[in-house]
XYZ file of C-alpha atoms in Angstrom:
565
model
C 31.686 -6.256 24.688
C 29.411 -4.640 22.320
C 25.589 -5.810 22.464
C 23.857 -6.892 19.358
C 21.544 -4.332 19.840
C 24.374 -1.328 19.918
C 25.845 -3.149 17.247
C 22.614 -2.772 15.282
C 21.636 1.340 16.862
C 25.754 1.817 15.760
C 24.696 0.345 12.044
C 21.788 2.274 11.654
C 23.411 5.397 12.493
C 26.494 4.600 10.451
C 23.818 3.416 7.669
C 22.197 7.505 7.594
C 25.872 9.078 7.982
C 26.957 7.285 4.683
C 23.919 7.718 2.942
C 22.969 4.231 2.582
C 19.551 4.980 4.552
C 17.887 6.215 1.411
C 18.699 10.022 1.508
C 22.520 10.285 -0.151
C 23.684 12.821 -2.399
C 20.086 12.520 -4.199
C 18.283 13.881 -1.106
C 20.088 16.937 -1.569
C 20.299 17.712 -4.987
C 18.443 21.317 -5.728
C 17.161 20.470 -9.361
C 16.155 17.313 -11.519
C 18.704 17.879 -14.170
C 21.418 17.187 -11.502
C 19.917 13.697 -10.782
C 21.374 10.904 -12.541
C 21.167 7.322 -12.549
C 24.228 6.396 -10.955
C 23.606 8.825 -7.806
C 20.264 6.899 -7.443
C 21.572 3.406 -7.339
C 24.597 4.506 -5.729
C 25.224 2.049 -3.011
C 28.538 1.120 -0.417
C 27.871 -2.842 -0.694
C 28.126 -4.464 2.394
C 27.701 -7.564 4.548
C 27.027 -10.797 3.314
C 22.943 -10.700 2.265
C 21.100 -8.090 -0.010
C 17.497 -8.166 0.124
C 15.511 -6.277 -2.717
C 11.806 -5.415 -1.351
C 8.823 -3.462 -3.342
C 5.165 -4.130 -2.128
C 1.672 -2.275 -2.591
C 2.523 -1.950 -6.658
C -1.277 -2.246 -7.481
C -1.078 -3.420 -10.991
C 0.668 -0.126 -11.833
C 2.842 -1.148 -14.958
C 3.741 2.534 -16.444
C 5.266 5.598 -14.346
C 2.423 7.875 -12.803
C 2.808 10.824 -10.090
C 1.817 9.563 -6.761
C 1.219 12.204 -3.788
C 2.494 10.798 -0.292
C -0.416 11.640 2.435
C -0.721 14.939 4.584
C -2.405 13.818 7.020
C -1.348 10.017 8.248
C -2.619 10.296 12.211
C -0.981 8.161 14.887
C -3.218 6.802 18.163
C -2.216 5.060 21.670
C 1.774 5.084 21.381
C 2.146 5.132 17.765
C 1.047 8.642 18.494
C 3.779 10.974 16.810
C 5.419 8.227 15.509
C 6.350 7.013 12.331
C 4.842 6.716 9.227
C 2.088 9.369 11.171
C 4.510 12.475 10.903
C 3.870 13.963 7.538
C 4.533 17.438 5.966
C 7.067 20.039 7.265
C 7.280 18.071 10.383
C 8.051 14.564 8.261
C 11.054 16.786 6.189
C 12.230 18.507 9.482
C 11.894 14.356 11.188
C 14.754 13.603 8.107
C 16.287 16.673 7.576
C 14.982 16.910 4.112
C 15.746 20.544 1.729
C 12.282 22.088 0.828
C 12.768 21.501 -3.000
C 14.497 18.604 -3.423
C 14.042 15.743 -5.042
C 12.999 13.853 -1.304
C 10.544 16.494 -0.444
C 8.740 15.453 -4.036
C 9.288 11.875 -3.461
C 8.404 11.614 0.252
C 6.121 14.201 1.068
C 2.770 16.424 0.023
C 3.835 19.968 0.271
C 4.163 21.773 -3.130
C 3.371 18.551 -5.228
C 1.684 20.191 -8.274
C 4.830 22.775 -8.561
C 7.565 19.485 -7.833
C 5.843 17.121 -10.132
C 6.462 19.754 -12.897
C 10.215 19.959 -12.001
C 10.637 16.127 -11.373
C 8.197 14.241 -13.254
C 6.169 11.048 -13.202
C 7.052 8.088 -10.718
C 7.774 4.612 -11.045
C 7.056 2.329 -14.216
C 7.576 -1.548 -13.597
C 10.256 -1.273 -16.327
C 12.218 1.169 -14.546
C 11.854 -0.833 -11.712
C 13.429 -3.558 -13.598
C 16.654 -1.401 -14.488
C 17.351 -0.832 -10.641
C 16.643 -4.227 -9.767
C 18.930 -5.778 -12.450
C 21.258 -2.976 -11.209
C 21.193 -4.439 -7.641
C 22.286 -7.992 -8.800
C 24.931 -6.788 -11.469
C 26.094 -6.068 -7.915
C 25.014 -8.517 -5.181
C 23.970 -11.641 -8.073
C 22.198 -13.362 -5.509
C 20.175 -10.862 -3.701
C 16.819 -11.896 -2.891
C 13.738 -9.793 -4.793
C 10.519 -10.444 -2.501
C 7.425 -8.870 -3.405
C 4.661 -7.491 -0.028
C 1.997 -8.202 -2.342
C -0.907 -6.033 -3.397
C 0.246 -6.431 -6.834
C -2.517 -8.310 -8.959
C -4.873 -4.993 -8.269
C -5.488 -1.604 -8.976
C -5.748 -0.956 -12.990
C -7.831 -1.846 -16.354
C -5.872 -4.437 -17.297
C -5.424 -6.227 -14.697
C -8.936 -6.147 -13.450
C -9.667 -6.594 -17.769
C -6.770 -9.965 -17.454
C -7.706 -11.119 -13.581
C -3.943 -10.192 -13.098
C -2.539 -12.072 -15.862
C -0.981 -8.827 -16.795
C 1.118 -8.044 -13.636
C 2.059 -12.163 -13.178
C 3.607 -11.654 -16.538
C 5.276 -8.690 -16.291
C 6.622 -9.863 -12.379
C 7.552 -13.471 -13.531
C 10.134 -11.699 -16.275
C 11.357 -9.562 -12.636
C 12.439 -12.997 -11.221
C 11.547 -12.940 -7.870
C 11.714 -15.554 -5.306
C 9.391 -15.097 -2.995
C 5.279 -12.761 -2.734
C 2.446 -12.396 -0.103
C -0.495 -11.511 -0.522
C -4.138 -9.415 0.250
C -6.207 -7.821 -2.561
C -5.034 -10.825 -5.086
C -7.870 -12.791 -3.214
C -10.845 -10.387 -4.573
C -10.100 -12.322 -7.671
C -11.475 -15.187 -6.251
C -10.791 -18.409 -4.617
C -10.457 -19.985 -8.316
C -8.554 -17.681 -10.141
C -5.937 -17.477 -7.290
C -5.889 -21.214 -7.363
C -4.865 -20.896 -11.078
C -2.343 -18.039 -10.709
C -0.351 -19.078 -7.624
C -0.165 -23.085 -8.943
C 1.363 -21.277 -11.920
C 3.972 -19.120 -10.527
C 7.549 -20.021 -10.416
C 8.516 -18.415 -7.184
C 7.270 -19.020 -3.548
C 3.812 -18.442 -2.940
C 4.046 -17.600 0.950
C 1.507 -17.232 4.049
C 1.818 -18.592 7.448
C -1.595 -17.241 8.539
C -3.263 -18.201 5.113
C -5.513 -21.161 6.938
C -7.958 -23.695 5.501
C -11.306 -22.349 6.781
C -12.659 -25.512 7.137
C -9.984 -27.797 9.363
C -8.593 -24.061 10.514
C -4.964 -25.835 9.586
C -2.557 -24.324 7.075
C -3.890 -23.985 3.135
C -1.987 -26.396 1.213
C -1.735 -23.817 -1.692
C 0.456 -21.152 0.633
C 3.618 -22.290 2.302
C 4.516 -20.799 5.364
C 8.195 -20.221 4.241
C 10.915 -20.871 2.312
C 14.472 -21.306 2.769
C 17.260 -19.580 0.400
C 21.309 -19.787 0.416
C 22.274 -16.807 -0.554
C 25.884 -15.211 0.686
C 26.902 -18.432 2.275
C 24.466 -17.764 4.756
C 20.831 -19.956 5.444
C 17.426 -17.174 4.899
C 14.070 -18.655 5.695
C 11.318 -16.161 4.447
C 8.088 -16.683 6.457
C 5.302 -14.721 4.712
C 2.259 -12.695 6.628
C -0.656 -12.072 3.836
C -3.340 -9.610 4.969
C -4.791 -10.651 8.491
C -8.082 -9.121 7.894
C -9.118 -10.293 4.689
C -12.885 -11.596 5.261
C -13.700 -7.439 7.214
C -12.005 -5.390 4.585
C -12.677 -7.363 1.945
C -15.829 -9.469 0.881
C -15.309 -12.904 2.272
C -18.166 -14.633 0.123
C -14.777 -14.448 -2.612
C -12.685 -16.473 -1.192
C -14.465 -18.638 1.616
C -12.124 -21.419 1.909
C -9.419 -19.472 4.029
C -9.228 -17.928 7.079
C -6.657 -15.330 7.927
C -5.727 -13.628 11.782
C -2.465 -11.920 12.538
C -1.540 -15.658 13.898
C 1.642 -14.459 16.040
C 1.621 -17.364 17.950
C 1.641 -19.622 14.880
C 4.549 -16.965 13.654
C 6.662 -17.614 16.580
C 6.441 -20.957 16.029
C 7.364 -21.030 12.521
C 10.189 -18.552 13.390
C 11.334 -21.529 16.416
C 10.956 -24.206 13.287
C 12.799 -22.309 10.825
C 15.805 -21.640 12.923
C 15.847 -25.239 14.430
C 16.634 -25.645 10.905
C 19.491 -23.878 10.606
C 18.070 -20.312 9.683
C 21.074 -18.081 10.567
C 18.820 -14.833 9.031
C 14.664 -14.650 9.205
C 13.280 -12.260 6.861
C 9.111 -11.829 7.409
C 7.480 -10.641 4.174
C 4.512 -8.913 5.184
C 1.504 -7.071 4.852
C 0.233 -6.535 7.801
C 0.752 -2.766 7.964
C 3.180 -0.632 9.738
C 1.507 -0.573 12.929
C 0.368 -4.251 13.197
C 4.149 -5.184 12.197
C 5.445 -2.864 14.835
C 3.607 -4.463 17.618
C 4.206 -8.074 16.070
C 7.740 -7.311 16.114
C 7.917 -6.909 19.834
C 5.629 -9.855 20.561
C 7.423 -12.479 18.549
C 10.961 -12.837 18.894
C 14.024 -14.253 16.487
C 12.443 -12.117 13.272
C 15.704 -10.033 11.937
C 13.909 -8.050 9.373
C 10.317 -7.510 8.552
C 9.668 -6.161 5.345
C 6.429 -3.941 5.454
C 3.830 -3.396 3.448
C -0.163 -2.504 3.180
C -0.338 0.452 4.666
C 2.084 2.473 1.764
C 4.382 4.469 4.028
C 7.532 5.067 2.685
C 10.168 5.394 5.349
C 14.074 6.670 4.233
C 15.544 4.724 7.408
C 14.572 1.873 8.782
C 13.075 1.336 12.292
C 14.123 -0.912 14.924
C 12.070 -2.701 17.560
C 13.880 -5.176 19.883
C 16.612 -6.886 17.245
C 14.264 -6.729 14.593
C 14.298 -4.227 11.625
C 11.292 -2.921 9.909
C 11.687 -1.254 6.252
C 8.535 -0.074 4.582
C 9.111 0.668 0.717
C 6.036 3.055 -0.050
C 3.798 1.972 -3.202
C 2.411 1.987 -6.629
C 6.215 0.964 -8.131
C 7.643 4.441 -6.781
C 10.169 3.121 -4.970
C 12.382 -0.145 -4.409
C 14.111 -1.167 -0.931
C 17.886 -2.594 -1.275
C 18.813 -3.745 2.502
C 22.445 -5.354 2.422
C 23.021 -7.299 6.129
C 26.381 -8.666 7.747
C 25.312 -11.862 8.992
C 27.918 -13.621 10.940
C 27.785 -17.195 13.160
C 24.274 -17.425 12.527
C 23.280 -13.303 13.916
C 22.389 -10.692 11.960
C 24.858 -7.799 12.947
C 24.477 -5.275 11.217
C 22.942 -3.809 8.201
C 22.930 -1.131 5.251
C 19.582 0.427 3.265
C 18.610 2.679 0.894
C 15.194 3.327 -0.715
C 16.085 4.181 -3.902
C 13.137 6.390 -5.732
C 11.901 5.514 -9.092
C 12.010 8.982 -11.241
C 10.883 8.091 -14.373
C 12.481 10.762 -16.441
C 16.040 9.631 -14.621
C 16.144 5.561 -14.779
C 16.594 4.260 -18.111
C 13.741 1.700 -19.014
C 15.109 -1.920 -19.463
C 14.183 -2.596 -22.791
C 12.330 -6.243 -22.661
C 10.216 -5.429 -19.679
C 8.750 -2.135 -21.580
C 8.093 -4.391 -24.359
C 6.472 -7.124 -22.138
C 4.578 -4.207 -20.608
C 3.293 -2.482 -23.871
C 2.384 -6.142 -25.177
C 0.062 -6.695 -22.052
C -1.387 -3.699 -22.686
C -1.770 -3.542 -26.665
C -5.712 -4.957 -26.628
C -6.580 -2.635 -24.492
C -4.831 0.807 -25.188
C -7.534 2.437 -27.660
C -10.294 2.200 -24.896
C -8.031 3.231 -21.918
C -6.299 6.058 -23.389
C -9.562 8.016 -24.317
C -9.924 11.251 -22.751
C -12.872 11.800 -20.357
C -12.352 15.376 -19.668
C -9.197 17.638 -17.864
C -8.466 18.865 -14.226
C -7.880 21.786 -13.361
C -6.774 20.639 -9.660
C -4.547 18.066 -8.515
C -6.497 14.748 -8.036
C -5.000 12.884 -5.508
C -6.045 9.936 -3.083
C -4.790 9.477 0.902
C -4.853 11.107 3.904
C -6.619 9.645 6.642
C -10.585 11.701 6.137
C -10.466 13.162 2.157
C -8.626 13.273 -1.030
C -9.651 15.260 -4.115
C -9.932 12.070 -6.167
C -12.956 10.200 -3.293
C -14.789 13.522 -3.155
C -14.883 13.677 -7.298
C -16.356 9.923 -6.634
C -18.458 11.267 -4.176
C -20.074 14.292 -6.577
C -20.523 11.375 -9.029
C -22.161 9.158 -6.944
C -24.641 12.121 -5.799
C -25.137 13.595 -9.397
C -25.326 10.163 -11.153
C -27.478 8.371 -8.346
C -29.661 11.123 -7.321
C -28.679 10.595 -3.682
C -28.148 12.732 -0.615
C -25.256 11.286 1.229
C -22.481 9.326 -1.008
C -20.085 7.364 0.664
C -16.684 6.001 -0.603
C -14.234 3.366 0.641
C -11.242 4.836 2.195
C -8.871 2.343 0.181
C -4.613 3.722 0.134
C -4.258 2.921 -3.786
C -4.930 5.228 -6.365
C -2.315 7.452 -8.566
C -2.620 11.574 -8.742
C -3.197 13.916 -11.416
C -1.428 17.076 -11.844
C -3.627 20.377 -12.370
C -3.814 20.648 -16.321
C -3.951 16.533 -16.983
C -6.405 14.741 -19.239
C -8.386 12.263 -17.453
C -8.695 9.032 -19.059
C -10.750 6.001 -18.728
C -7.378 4.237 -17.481
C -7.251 7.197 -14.691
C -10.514 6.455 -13.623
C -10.026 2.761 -13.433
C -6.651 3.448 -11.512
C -9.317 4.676 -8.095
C -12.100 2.852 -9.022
C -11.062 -0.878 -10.274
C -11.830 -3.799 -8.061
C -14.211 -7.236 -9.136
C -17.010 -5.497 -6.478
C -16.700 -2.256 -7.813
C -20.933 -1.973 -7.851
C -22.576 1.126 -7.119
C -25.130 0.615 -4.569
C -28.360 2.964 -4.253
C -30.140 2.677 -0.617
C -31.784 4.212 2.372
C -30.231 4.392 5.542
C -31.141 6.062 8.996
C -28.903 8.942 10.577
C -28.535 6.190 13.141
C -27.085 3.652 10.688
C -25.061 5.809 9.139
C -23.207 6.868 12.420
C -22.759 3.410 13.389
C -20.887 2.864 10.094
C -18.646 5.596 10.563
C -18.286 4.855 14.009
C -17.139 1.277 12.779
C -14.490 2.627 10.442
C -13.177 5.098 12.962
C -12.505 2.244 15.277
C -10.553 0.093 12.452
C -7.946 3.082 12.024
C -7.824 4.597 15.513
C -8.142 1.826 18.092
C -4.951 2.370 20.026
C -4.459 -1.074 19.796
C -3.135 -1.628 15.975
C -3.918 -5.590 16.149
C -7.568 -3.917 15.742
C -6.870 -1.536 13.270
C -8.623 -3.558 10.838
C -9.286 -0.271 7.827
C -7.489 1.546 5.505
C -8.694 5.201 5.691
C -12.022 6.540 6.803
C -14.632 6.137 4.613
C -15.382 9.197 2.126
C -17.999 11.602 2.964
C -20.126 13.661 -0.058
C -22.947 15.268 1.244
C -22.632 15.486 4.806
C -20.234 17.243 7.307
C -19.234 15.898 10.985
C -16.857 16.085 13.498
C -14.263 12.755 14.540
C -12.523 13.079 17.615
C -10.102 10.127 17.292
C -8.813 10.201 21.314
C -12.178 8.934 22.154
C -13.612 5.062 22.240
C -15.699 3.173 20.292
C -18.897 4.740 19.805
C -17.942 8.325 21.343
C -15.749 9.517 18.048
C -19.003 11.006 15.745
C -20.674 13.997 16.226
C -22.035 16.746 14.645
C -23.267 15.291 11.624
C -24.482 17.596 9.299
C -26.517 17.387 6.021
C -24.455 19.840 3.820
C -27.661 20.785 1.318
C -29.895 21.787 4.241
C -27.674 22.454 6.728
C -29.506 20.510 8.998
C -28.394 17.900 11.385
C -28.646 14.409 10.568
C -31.893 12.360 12.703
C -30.950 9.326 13.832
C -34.503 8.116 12.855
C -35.051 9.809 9.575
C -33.911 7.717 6.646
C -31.524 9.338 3.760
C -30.722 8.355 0.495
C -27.326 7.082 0.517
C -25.098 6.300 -2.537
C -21.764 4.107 -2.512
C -19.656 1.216 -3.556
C -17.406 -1.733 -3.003
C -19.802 -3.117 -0.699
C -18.715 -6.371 0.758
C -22.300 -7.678 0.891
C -22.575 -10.406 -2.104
C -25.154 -9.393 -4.600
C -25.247 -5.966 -4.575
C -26.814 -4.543 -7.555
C -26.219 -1.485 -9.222
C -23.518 -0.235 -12.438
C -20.335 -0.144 -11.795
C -17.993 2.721 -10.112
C -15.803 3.397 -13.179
C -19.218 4.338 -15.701
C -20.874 6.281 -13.048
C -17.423 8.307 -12.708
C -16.871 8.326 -16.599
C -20.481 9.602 -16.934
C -20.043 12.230 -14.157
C -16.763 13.945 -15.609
C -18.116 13.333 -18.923
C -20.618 15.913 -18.257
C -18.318 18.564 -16.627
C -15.758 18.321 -19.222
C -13.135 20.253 -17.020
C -12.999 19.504 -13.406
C -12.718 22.019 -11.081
C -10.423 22.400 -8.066
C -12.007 20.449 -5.404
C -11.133 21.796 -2.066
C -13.368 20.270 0.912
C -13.607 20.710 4.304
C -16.589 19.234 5.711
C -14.790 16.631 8.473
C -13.936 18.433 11.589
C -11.093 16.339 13.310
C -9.977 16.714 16.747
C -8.258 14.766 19.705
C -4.857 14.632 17.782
């Protein structure tokens, strides 16, 4: 007799041949004006369950071009694994045609010259179309949201993510977890989540105080949908209080918790849960490894770290489905559960071209009404680009090193340095850059530019710090996003090594001259997680920087040396 495990390996493969794994007749379609609708929500229902996923929107309401990373490095045995196969090698992993519409959607290569064939990304209201499409279809599907949605724009830092709660309570979902929503504040969370009128969820959301579970967050929630019993246990953010400044929200403690998830996974199916669905944001990696420590989870649904993967990946029993970012894409997994066993499923990531999906009409309204007070002021024009701006890749992106020339020009500082954060939309060579671009990389409620001196010494410990949260081969200690941007100063990273051994070489670029660990630098930067840092904010010393240049020039750095890959 057939294993559940075959049974699953046997689904997945049957899930690629039919095109249900997000590739299709629109993976292989040579030119935009053969894309259509219908192809893109094309979908051979199945099972018994549909889950709808999106996660990692960051408060991006209208569509946008969004430039997948080229470099996304693997350590320990996620080495050469995915998400950390990008490029050529990423389209030759999938068997994706150079040119079509999955090479723009999934990968780096040739953005500029794709973008102009297939056009912006995205837009919540497009979003909307696809997911209404979904339950035209399956009326009872589930829409659960990975969180890192009240962040990343003007108006939702100008609204404290009013904006986006609007704009996602008229998408009906049932269930959301959570990270950058706390840099609002313990408060204004408070006020949001006792106001929403879905599940607010987070097993390893704890009271800092009695180290139990916050009241506020449940750690699941049950659904009947399909005849069939789904508890939803949500994972917020495990490292909120290192990434993030903890001074915001000190009344909860976080942790990965997998012990506490296994034994909300044992509750929840002593309970009758014949299908557990974790909604996470925990990151590929740190879901990966959680999937193999705790057992009876059928489908984790990924988020945090952006990766957008065309076929799901299995570890043990358990499915993982990671559904990119910034709106560009929804997840639709449909799942055959039978005598309480998930046995088998079907999923496509469906991309969000913005010149293909019709807009549903009362979410672009909604959207364009949240928006109205502030549209004079975001839509003025800074300057142009004359390169692509883009943000990602694990040491540099065109848009950080533009922050970086600001922060040096504007701050009169020798070294600049700038957080390593995943969100952030791209510009295409040509585009006006307005205040609401700016505030797309730069938003955040600690968004202070900080003026100091630090020691060569201090400054390698830093990057030595960051190095270790991204390429400890252990991913429950990958604690970072990216490394931290570099303007000024050159060195070399060789990620094989251990903590401490990974920086060398640093290099003052004006001089040329290696960096003393006892001489002190001026050193520029921003989003500090120390409370009362002083200094303006990000977005005017940006807006004051390109103000001055008028036209940006192509940016093309290469002052990080990387080896051990």
């Amino acid at each position: 007799m057939i294993s559940r495990r075959d049974f699953l390996q046997v689904s997945m493969a049957a899930s690629a041949l039919l095109g249900a794994s997000g590739f299709g007749s629109w993976s292989r379609l040579a030119a935009q004006q053969a894309l259509t609708q219908d192809q893109l929500l094309q979908f051979d229902t199945f099972g018994n369950v549909s889950l709808i996923h999106v996660t990692d929107i960051h408060a991006q309401l209208k569509p946008l071009y969004f430039r997948e990373p080229s470099v996304n490095l693997g350590v320990g045995g996620n080495k050469g694994a995915v998400p950390h196969v990008t490029g050529a090698d990423f389209r030759k992993l999938y068997g994706i045609d150079d040119g079509s519409p999955s090479h723009y959607a999934l990968s780096s290569g040739d953005f500029a010259a794709l973008a102009g064939m297939y056009g912006k990304v995205g837009g919540m209201d497009r979003v909307a179309t696809v997911i209404n499409a979904i339950r035209a279809d399956r009326p009872d599907a589930l829409l659960l949201d990975g969180g890192d949605t009240w962040h990343g724009s003007y108006t939702c830092l100008k609204t404290e993510g009013q904006d986006m709660v609007n704009v996602m309570n008229a998408l009906k979902p049932d269930a959301m977890t959570f990270h950058w929503e706390f840099t609002l504040g313990s408060a204004r969370v408070q006020e949001l989540v006792e106001g929403l009128p879905f599940a607010a969820l987070g097993q390893n959301i704890f009271d800092a105080e009695w180290d139990e579970p916050a009241e506020l967050f449940k750690p699941y929630e049950f659904y009947e949908t399909g005849g069939v019993k789904v508890a939803v246990i949500g994972q917020a953010f495990p490292y909120m209080p290192i990434a993030n400044p903890g001074w915001m929200f000190p009344e909860y403690s976080f942790g990965i918790r997998d012990e506490h998830m296994q034994q909300m996974v044992d509750e929840v199916r002593a309970q009758g849960a014949e299908l557990v669905v974790c909604l996470s944001h925990n990151g590929f990696d740190v879901d990966k490894k959680m999937a193999g420590v705790v057992k009876g989870i059928d489908v984790i649904l990924t988020g945090h770290t952006h990766d957008a993967l065309p076929e799901p990946v299995l570890v043990g029993e358990t499915i993982l489905i990671a559904s990119g970012s910034n709106g560009k894409f929804v997840s639709r997994v449909d799942l055959d559960v039978r005598d309480g066993r998930m046995m088998g499923f079907r999923h496509k990531l469906i991309p969000i071209f913005a010149d293909v999906i019709t807009p549903d009409a009362e979410v672009a309204a909604l959207i364009d009404e949240q928006r109205a007070p502030f549209e004079a002021e975001m839509s003025e024009v800074i300057g142009q680009t004359e390169g692509l701006l883009y943000r990602r890749g694990n040491f540099n992106g065109t848009w950080d090193d533009l922050i970086c020339d600001a922060l040096l020009s504007e701050r009169d500082a020798q070294i600049a340095m700038s957080p390593g954060v995943r969100w952030g939309p791209s510009l295409v060579p040509g585009q006006d850059i307005t205040r609401e671009d700016i505030f797309n990389v730069t938003s955040m409620s600690y968004g202070k530019a900080y003026r100091s001196e630090m020691t060569g010494e201090f400054i390698k410990v830093i990057l030595e710090d960051v190095a270790d949260n991204i390429f400890n081969p252990d991913p429950y200690y990958q604690q970072g996003g990216d490394m931290v941007r570099i303007g000024g100063m050159g060195y070399r990273i060789d990620v094989s090594k251990p903590q401490g051994e990974r920086i060398s070489e640093m290099t003052l670029l004006a001089t040329g001259e290696p960096i003393d660990p006892a001489k002190s630098y001026v050193v520029a930067g921003w989003a500090s997680v120390n409370e009362g840092t002083e200094g303006p904010q990000i977005w005017d010393v940006v807006e004051s920087h390109i103000s001055k240049l008028g036209t940006v020039p192509p940016i093309d750095r290469d002052s990080v040396t990387v080896t051990g890959t």
